[in-house]
CSV table of C-alpha atoms and ligand atoms in Angstrom, one decimal:
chain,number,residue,atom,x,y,z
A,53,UNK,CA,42.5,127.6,82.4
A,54,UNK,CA,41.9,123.9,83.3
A,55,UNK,CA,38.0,123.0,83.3
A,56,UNK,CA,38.3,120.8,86.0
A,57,UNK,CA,41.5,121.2,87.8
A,58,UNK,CA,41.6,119.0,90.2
A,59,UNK,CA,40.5,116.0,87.4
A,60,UNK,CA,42.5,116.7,84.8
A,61,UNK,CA,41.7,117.8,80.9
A,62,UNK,CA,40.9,115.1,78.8
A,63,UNK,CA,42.7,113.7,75.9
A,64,UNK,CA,40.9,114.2,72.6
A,65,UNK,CA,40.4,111.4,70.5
A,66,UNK,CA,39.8,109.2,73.1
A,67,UNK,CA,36.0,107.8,74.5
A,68,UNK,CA,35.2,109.2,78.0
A,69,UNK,CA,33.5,107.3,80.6
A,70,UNK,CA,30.8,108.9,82.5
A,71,UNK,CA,32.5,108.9,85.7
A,72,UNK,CA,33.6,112.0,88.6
A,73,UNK,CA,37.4,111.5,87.8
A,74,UNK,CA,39.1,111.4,84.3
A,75,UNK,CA,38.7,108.0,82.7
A,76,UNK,CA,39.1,107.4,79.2
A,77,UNK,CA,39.6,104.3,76.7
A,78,UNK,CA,41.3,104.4,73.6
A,79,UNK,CA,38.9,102.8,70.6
A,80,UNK,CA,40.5,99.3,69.6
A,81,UNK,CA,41.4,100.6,65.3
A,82,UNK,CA,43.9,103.1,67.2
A,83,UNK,CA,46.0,100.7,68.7
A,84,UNK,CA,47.5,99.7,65.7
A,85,UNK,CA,50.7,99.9,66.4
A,86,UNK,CA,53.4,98.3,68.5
A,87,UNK,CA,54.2,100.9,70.8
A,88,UNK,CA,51.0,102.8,71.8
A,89,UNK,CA,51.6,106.5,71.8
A,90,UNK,CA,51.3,108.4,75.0
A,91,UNK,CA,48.4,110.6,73.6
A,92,UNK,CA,46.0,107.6,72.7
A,93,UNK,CA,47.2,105.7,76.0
A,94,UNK,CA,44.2,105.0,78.3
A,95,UNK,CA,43.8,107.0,81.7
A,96,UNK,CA,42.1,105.5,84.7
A,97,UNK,CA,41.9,107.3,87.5
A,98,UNK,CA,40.2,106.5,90.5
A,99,UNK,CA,40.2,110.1,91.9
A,100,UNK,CA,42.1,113.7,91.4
A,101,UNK,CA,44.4,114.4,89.3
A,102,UNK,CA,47.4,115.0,91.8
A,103,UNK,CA,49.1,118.4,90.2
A,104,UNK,CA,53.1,118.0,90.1
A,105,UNK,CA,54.9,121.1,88.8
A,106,UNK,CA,57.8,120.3,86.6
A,107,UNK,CA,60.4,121.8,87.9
A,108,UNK,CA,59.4,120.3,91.2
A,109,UNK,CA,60.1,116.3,90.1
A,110,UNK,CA,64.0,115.7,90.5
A,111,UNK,CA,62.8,117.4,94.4
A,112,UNK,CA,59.6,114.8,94.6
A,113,UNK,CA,60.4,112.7,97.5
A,114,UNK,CA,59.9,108.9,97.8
A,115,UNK,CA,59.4,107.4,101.2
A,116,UNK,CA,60.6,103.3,102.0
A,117,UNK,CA,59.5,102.8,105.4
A,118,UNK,CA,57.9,99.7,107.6
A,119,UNK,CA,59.4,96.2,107.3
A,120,UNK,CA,63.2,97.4,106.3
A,121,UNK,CA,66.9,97.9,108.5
A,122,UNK,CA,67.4,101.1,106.4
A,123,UNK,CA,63.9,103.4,105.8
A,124,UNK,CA,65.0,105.6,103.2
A,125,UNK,CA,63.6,109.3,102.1
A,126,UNK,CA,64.7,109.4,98.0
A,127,UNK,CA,64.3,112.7,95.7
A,128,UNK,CA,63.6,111.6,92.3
A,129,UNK,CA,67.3,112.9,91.6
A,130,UNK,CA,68.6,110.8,94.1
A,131,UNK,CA,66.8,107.3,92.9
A,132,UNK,CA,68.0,108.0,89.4
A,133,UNK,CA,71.6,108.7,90.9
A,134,UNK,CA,71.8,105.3,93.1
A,135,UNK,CA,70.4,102.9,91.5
A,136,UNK,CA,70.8,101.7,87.3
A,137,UNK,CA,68.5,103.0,85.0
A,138,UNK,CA,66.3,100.4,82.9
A,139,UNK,CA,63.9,100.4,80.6
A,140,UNK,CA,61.4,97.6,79.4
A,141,UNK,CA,58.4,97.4,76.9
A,142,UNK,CA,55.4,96.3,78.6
A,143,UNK,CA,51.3,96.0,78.3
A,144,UNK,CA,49.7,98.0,80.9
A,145,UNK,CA,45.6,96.6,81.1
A,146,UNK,CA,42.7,97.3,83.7
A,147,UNK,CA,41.8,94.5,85.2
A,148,UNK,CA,38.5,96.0,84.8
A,149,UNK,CA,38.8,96.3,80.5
A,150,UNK,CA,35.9,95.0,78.9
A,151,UNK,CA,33.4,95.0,82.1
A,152,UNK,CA,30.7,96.3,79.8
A,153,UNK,CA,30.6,92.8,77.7
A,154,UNK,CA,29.2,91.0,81.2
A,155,UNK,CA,25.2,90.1,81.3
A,156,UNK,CA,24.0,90.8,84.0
A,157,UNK,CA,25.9,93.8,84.0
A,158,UNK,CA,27.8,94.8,87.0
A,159,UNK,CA,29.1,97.5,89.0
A,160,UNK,CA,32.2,99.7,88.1
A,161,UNK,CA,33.5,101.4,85.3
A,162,UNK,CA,32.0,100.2,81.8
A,163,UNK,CA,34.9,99.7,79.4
A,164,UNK,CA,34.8,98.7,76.2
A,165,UNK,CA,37.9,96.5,75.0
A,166,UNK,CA,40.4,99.7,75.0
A,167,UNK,CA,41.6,100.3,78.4
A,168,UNK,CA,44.5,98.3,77.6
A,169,UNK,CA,48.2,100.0,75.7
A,170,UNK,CA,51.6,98.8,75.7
A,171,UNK,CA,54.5,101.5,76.2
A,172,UNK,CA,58.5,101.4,77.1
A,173,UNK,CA,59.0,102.8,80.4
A,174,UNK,CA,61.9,104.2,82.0
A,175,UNK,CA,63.2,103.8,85.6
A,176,UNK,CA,64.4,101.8,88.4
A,177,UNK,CA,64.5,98.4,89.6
A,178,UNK,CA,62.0,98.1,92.9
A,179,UNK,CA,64.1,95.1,94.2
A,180,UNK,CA,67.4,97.4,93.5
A,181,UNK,CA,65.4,100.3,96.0
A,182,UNK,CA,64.4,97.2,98.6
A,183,UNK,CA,68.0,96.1,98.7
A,184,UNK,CA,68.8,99.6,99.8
A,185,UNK,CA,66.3,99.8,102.1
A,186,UNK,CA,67.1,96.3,103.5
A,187,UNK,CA,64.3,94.6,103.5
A,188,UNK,CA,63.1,92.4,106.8
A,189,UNK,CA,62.9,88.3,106.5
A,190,UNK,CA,59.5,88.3,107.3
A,191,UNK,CA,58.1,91.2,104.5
A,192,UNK,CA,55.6,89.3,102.5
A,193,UNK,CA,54.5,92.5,100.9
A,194,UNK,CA,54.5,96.1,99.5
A,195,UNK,CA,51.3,98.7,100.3
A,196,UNK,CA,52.2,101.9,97.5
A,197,UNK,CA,50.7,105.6,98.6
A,198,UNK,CA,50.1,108.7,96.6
A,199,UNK,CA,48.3,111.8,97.3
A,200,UNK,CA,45.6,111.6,94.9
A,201,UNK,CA,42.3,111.6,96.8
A,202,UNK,CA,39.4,110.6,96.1
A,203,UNK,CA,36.7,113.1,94.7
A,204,UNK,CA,34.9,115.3,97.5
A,205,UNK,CA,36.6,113.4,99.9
A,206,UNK,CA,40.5,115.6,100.2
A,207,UNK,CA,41.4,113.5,103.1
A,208,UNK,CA,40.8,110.1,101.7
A,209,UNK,CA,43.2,108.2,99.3
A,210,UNK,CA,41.7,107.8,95.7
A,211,UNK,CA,43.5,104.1,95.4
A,212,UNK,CA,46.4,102.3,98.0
A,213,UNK,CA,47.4,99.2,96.3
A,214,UNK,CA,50.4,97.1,96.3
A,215,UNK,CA,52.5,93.5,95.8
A,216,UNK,CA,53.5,90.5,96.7
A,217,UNK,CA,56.9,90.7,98.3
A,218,UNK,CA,57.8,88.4,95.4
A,219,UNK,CA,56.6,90.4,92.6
A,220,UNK,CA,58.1,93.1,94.4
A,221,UNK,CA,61.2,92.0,94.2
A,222,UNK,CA,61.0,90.6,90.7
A,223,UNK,CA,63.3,91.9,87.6
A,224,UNK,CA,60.6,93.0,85.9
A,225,UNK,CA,59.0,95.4,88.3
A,226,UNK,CA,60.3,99.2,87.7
A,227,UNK,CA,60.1,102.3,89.6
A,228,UNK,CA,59.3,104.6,86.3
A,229,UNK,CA,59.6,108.2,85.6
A,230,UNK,CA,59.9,107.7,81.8
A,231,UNK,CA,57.5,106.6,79.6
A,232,UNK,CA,58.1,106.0,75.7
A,233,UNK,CA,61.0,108.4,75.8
A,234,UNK,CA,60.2,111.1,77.6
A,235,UNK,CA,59.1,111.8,81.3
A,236,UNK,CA,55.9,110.4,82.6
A,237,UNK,CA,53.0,112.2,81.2
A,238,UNK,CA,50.8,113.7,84.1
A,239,UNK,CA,47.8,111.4,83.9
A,240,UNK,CA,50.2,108.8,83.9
A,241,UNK,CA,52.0,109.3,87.1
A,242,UNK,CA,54.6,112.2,86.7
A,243,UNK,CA,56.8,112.2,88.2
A,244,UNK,CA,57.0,108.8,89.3
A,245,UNK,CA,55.1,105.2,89.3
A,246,UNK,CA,55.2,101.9,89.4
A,247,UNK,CA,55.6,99.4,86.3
A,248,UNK,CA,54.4,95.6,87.5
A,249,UNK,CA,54.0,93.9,83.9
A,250,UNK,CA,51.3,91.1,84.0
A,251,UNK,CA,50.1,92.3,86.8
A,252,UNK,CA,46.4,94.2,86.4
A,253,UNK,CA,47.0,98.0,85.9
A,254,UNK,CA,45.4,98.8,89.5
A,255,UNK,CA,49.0,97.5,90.8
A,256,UNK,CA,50.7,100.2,88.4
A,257,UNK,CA,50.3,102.8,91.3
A,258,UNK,CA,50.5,106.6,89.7
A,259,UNK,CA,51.6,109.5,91.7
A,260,UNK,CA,54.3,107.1,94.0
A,261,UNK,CA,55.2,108.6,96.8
A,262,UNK,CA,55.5,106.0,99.8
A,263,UNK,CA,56.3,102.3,100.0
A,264,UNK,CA,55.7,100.6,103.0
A,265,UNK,CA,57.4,97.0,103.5
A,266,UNK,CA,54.6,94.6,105.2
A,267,UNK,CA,54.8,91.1,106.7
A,268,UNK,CA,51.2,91.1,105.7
A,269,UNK,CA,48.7,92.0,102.6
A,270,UNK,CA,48.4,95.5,102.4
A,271,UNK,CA,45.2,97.0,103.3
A,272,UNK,CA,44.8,100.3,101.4
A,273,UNK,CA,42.4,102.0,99.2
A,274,UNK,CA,40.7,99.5,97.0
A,275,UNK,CA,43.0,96.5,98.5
A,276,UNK,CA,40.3,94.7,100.6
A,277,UNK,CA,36.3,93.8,100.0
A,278,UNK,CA,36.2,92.5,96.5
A,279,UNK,CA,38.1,95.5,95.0
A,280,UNK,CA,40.2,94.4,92.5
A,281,UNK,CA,39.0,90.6,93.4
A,282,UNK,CA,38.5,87.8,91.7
A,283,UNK,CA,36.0,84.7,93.5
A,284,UNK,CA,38.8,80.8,93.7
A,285,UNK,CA,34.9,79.3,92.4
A,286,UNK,CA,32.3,80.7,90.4
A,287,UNK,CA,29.6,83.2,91.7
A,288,UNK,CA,26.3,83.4,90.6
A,289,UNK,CA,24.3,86.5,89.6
A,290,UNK,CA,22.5,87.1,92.6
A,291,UNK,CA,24.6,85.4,95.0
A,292,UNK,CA,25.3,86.7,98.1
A,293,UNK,CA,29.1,85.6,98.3
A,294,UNK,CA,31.4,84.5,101.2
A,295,UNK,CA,34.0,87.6,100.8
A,296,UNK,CA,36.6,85.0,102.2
A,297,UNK,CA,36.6,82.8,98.8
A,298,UNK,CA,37.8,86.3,97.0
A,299,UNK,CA,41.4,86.6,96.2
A,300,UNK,CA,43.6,89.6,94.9
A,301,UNK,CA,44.2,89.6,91.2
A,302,UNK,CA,48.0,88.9,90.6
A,303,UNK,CA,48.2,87.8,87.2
A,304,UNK,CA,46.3,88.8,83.8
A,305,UNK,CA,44.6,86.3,81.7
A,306,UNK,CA,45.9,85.4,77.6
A,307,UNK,CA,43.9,87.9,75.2
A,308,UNK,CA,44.3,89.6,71.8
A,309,UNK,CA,42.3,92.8,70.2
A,310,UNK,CA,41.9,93.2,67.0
A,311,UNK,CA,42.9,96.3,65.5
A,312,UNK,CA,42.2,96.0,61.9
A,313,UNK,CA,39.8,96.1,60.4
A,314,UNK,CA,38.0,99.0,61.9
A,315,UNK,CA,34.1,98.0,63.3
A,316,UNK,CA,31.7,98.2,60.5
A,317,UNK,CA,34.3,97.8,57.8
A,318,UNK,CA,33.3,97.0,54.6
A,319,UNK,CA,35.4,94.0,52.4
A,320,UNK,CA,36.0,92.7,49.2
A,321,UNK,CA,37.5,89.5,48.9
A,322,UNK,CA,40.1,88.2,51.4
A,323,UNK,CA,40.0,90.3,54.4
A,324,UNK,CA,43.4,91.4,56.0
A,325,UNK,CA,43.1,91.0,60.0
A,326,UNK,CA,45.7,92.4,62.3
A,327,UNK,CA,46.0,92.8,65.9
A,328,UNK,CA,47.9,92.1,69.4
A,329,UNK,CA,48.4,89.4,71.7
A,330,UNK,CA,49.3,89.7,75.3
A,331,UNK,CA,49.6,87.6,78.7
A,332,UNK,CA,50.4,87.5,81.8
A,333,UNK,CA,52.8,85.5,84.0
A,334,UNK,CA,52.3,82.7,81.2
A,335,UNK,CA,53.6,83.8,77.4
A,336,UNK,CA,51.8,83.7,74.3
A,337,UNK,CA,52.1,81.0,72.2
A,338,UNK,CA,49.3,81.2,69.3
A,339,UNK,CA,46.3,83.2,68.0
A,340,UNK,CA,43.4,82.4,65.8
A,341,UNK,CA,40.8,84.0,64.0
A,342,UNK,CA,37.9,82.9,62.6
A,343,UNK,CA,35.1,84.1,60.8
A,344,UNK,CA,32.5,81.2,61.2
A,345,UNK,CA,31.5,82.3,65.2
A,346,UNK,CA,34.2,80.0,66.1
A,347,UNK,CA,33.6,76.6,63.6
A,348,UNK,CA,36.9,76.8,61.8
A,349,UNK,CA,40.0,78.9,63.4
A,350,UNK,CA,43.1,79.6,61.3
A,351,UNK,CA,46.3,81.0,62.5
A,352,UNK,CA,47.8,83.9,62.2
A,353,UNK,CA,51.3,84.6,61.7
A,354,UNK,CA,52.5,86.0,65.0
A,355,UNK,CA,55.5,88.5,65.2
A,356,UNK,CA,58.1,88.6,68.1
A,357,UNK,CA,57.4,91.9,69.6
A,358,UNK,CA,59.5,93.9,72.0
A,359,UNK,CA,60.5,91.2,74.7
A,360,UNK,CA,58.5,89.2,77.0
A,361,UNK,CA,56.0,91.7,78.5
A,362,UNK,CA,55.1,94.0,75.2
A,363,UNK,CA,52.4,92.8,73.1
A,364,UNK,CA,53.2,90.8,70.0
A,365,UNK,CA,51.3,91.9,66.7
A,366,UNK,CA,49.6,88.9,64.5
A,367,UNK,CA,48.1,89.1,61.1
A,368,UNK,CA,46.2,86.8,58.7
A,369,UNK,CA,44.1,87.0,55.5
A,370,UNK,CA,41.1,85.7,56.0
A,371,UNK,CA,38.7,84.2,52.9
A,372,UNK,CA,35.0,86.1,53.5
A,373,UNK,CA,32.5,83.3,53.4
A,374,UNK,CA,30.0,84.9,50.7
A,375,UNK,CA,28.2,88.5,50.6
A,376,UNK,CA,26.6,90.3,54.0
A,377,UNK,CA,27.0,90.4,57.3
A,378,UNK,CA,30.5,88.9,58.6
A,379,UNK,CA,31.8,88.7,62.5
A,380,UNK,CA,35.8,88.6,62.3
A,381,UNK,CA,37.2,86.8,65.6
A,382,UNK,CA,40.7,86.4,66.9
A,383,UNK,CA,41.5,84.2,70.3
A,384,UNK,CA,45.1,83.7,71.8
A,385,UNK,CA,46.7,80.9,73.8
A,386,UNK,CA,49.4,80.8,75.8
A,387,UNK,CA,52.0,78.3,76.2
A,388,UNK,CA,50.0,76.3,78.7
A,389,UNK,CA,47.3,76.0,76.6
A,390,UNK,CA,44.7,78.2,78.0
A,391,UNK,CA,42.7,80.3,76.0
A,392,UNK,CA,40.1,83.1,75.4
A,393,UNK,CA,36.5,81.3,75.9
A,394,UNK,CA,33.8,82.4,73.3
A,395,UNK,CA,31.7,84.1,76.4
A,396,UNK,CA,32.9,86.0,79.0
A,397,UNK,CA,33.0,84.2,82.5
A,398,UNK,CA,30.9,86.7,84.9
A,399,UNK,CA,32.0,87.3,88.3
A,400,UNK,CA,30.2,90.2,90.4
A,401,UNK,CA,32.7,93.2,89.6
A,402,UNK,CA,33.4,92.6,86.0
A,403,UNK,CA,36.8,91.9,86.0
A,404,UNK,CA,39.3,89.5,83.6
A,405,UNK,CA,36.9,89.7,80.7
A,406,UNK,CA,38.9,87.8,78.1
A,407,UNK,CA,36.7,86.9,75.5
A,408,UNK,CA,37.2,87.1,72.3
A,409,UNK,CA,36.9,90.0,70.8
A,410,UNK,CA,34.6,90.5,67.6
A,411,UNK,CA,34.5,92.6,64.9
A,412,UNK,CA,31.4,93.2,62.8
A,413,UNK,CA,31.7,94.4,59.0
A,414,UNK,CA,30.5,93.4,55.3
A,415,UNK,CA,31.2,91.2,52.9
A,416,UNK,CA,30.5,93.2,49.6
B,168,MTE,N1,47.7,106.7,92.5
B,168,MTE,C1,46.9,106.0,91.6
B,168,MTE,N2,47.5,105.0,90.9
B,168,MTE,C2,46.8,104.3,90.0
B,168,MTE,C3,45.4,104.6,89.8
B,168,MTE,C4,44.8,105.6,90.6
B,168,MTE,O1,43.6,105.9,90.5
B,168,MTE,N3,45.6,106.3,91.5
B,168,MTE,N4,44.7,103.8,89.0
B,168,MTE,C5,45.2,102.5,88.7
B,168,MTE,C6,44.5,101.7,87.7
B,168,MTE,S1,43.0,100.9,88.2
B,168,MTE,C7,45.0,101.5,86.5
B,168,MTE,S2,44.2,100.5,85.4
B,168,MTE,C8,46.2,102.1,86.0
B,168,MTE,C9,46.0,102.9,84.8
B,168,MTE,O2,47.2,103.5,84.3
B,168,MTE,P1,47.1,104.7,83.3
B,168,MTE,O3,46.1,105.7,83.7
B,168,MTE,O4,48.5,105.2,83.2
B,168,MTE,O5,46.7,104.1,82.0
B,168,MTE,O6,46.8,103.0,87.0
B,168,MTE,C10,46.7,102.5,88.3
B,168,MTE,N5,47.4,103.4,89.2
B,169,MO,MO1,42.3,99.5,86.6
């Protein structure tokens, strides 16, 4: 018997974030590997945990409706039938990961660095759908629905996000019922969801089960106010901001994590530092780390990785600069030569925190 049905159980191993609905973050040491496996993957839900029997998928039924010649009504069978299958290795993040490193603190979910994973998912082109569908010259975006509510409140939608007609219609952006070789896991969308790398993780929507085409932004759960926002010019703590200067978050900023050493290791000698790199719209080019609070940087070798939206790993060994305390730092840069400041840059709901991430330890 489930505790909490309608929530979901929660994956061991991973922290839990004191929260109504099933949110969990996976503790930066066990990311260490390339492809981040399913059971350590971070859940973020905004709301229930929408309960899909198994044997009821290949019968779930996706709905293309609104700005199209051709609304279409797809069974999962049907999509996997019609259109080819294609699978890509891609970073999922919140756009809310690390919203506990801002002073002042802010509303929202508190995570630490590790509501970020990288998996291969399985599935469908979205433009390949919207070509079926026939999508109108004026659509200037998709609004996604699911039935996952939000909790205590059955009749209203947990989160109703979307994309940009162009994003929407971009190569990368899958319809996905697999997920690193095997069908979608429950809290990750079974049986169907979308995949929209370097976008924040709130466009990922879980549970898919209607697309409506829009000659407009979409105005869904968690779509307007400053859900999911970020301010075009800085906001003060304690500013009482114009919501108009607030735009929707279409493209995640260059970071890295590192995942080893451990927090609170202990070293001898030269320290081995590993970890991964990741962007958005704008690839990686470099990362650093340093262990003088940001003095001197060296770079780390930096591997390929799985194409252009999964994470790249890096590695260096790094010379301890005598005995005690020591703060390991890494910061990445992409190709047009932005980078991860040394402090985070507050905005009122925490989101985008890319700075660089610190681990503490000893020199012994
Ligand atoms: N239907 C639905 N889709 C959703 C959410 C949700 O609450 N409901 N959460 C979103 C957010 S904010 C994030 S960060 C990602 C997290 O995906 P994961 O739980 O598979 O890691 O799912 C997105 N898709
Ligand atoms: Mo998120």
């Amino acid at each position: 018997m489930l505790k909490h049905p309608s929530r979901g159980t929660p994956k061991p191993g991973l922290t839990s974030l004191a929260d109504p609905a099933l949110n969990q973050e996976t503790p930066p040491h066990l990311l260490d590997q390339p492809i981040t496996p399913t059971p350590l993957f971070f859940v973020r839900n905004n709301g229930s945990l929408p309960a899909v029997r198994h044997e009821e998928a290949e019968d779930w039924v996706l709905e293309v409706t609104g700005r199209v010649a051709r609304p279409l009504t797809l069974s999962l069978r049907e999509l996997r039938a019609r259109f080819p299958q294609v699978e890509l290795t891609a970073v999922l993040e919140c756009a809310g990961n690390g919203r506990s490193g801002f002073a002042p603190p802010v509303p929202g979910l508190a995570w630490g660095h590790g509501a970020v994973g990288c998996a291969r998912w399985t599935g469908v082109r979205l433009a390949d759908v919207l070509a079926a569908a026939g999508v109108a010259a004026d659509a200037a975006y998709v609004g996604h629905e699911s039935p996952d509510h939000a909790l205590g409140a059955p009749g209203q939608p947990a989160l109703s996000r979307g994309l940009p007609i162009a994003k929407a219609l971009a190569p990368e952006t899958l319809l996905a019922f697999g997920m690193n070789g095997a069908p979608l896991d429950p809290l990750h969308g079974f049986p169907l969801r979308v995949v929209a790398p370097g976008f924040p993780g709130a466009a990922w929507q879980k549970w898919l089960r209607r697309i409506l085409v829009l000659d407009r932004e979409h105005d869904g759960a968690k779509m307007t106010g400053l859900d999911y926002r970020m301010p075009r010019r800085p906001v003060q703590p304690g500013e009482t901001p114009d919501p108009a200067i607030f735009e929707v978050i279409t493209d995640m900023p260059v970071k890295c994590l590192i995942t080893e050493p451990a927090a609170d290791f202990s070293a001898s000698g030269p320290v081995s530092v590993a970890g991964f790199a990741w962007s958005g719209a704008v690839p990686v080019e470099r990362v650093e780390v340093s262990v003088d609070g940001g003095a001197n940087w060296q770079r780390a070798e930096l591997e390929p990785g799985e194409g252009r939206w999964a994470w790249r790993r890096f590695h260096a060994l790094l010379d301890l600069p005598g005995r005690g305390e020591v703060e390991l730092m890494a910061r990445a840069m992409d190709v047009a030569g932005k980078t991860q400041p040394l402090e985070p840059a507050w905005n009122p709901r925490g989101y985008l925190n890319n700075a660089v991430h610190r681990i503490r330890g000893r020199a012994v």
